PDB file of C-alpha atoms in Angstrom:
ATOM      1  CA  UNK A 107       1.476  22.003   0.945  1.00 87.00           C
ATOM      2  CA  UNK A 108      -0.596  20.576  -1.921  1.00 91.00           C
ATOM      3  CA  UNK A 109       2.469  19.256  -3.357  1.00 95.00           C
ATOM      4  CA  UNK A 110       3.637  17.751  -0.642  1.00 95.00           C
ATOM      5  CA  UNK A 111       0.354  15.734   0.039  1.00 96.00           C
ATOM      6  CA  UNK A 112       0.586  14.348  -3.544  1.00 96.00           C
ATOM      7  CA  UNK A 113       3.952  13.258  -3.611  1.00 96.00           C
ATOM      8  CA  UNK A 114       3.116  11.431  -0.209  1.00 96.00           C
ATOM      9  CA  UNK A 115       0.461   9.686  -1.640  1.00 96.00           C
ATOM     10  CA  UNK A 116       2.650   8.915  -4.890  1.00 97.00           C
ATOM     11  CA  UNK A 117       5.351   7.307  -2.673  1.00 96.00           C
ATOM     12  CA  UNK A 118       2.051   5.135  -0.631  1.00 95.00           C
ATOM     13  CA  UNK A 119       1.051   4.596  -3.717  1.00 95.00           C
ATOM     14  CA  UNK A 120       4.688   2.843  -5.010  1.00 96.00           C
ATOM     15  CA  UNK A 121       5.192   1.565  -1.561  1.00 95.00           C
ATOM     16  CA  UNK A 122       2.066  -0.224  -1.755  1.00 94.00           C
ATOM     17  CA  UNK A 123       2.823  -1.695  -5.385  1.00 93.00           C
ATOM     18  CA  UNK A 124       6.603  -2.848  -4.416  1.00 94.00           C
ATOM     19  CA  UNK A 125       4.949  -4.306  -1.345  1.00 92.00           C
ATOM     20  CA  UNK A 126       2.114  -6.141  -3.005  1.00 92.00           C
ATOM     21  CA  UNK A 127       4.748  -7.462  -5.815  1.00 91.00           C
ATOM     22  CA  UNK A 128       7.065  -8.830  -3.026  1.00 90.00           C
ATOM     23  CA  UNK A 129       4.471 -10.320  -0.861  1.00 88.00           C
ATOM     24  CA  UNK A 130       3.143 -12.066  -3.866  1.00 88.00           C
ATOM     25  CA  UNK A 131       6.657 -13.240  -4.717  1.00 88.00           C
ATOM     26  CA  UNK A 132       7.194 -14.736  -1.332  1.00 86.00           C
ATOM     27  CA  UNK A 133       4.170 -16.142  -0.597  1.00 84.00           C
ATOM     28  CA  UNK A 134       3.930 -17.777  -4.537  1.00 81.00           C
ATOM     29  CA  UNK A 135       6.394 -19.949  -4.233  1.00 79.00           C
ATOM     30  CA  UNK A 136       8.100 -18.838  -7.586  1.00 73.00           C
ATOM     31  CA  UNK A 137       4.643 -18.620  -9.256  1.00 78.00           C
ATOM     32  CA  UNK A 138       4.670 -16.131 -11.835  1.00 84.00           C
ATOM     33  CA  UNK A 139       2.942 -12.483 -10.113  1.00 87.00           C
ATOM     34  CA  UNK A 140      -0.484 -12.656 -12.103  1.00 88.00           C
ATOM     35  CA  UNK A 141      -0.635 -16.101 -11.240  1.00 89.00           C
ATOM     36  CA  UNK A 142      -0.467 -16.067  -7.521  1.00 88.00           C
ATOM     37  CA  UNK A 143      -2.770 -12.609  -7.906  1.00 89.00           C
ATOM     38  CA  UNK A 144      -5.276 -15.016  -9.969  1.00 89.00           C
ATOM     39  CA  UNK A 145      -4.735 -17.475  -7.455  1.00 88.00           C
ATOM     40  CA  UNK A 146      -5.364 -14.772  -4.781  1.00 86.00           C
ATOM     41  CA  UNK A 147      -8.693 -13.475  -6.065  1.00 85.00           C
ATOM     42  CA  UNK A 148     -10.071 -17.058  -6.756  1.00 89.00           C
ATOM     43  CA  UNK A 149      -9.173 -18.128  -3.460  1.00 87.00           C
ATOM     44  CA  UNK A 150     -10.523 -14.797  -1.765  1.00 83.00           C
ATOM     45  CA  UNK A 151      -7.126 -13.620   0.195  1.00 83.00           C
ATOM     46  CA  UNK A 152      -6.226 -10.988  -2.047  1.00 85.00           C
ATOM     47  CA  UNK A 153      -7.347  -8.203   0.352  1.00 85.00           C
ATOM     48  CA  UNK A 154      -4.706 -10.031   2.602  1.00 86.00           C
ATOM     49  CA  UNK A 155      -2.035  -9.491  -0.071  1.00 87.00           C
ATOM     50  CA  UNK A 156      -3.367  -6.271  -0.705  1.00 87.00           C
ATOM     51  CA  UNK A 157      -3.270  -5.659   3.297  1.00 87.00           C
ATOM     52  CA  UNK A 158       0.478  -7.040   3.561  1.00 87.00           C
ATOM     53  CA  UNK A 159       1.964  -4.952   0.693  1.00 87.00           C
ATOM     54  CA  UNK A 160       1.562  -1.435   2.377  1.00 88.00           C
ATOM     55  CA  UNK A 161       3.355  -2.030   5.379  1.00 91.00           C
ATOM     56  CA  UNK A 162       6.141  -0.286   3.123  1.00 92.00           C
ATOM     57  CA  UNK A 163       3.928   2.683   3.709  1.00 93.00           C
ATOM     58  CA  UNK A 164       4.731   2.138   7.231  1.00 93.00           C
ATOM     59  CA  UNK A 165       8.508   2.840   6.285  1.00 94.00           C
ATOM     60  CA  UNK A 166       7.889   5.675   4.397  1.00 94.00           C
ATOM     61  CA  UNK A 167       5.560   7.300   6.488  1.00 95.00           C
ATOM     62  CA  UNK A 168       8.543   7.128   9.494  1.00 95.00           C
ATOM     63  CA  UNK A 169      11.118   8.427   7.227  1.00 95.00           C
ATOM     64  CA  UNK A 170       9.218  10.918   6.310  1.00 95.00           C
ATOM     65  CA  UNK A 171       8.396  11.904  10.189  1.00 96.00           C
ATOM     66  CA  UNK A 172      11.926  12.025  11.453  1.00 96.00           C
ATOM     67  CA  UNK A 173      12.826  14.098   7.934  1.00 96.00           C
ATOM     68  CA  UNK A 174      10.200  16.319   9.511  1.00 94.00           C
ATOM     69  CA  UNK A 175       8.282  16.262   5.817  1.00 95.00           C
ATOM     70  CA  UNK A 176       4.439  15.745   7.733  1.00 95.00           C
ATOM     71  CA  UNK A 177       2.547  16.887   5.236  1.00 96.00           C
ATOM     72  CA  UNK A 178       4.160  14.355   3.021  1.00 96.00           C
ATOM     73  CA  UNK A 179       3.964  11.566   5.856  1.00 96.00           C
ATOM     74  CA  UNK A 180      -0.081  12.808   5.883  1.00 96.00           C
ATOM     75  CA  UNK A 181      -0.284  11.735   1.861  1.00 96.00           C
ATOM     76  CA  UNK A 182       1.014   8.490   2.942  1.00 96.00           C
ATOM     77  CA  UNK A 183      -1.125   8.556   6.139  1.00 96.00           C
ATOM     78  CA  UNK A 184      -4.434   8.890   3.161  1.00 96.00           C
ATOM     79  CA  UNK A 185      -2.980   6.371   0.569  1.00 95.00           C
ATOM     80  CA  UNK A 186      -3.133   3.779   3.252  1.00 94.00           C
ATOM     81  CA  UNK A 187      -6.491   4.414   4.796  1.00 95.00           C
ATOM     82  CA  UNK A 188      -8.037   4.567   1.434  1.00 94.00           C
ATOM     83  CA  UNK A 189      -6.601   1.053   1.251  1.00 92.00           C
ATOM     84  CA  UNK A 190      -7.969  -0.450   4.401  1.00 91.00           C
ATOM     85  CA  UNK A 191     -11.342   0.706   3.195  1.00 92.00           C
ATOM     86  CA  UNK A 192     -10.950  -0.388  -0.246  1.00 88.00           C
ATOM     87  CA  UNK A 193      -9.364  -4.003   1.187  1.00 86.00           C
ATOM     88  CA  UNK A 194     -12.521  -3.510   3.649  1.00 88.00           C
ATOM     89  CA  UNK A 195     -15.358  -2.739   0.483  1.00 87.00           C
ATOM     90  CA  UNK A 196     -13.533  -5.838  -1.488  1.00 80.00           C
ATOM     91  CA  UNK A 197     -13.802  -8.053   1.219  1.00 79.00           C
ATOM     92  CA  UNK A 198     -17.778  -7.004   1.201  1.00 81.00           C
ATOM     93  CA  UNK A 199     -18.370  -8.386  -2.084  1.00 75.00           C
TER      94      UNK A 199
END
């Protein structure tokens, strides 16, 4: 069960990465990735990156519902509520 909840949270937590990386890449307009990140903390919308890249986790957490896998869906479930409040505490200061 244990197991199960931390490779959930591994996959929100590589879900969450790939998303960030491609949302920065879209939005950047073929800036290099620390760039538009730099640009994105400067310019106070990086918890709005941040916010865009895990709606992967929303992919993984339905494949791994209809796989029947919930304990691993609930690790992705806590990856991504630890990153609205993180997003939420950034935003804050």
């Amino acid at each position: 069960m244990k197991k199960d909840i931390f490779i959930g949270m591994f996959v929100g937590l590589v879900a969450n990465a790939i998303g960030l990386f491609l949302a920065a890449n879209l939005l950047g307009k073929g800036d290099d990735f620390t760039v538009v990140i730099d640009a994105a903390a400067k310019e106070g919308f990086l918890g709005k990156l941040i916010s865009l890249g895990a709606i992967l986790n929303l992919i993984a957490f339905f494949i791994f519902i209809r796989k029947k896998q919930d304990y691993r869906a609930r690790g992705v479930l806590l990856i991504t509520v630890f990153i609205a409040v993180f997003t939420f505490i950034f935003k804050l200061f």
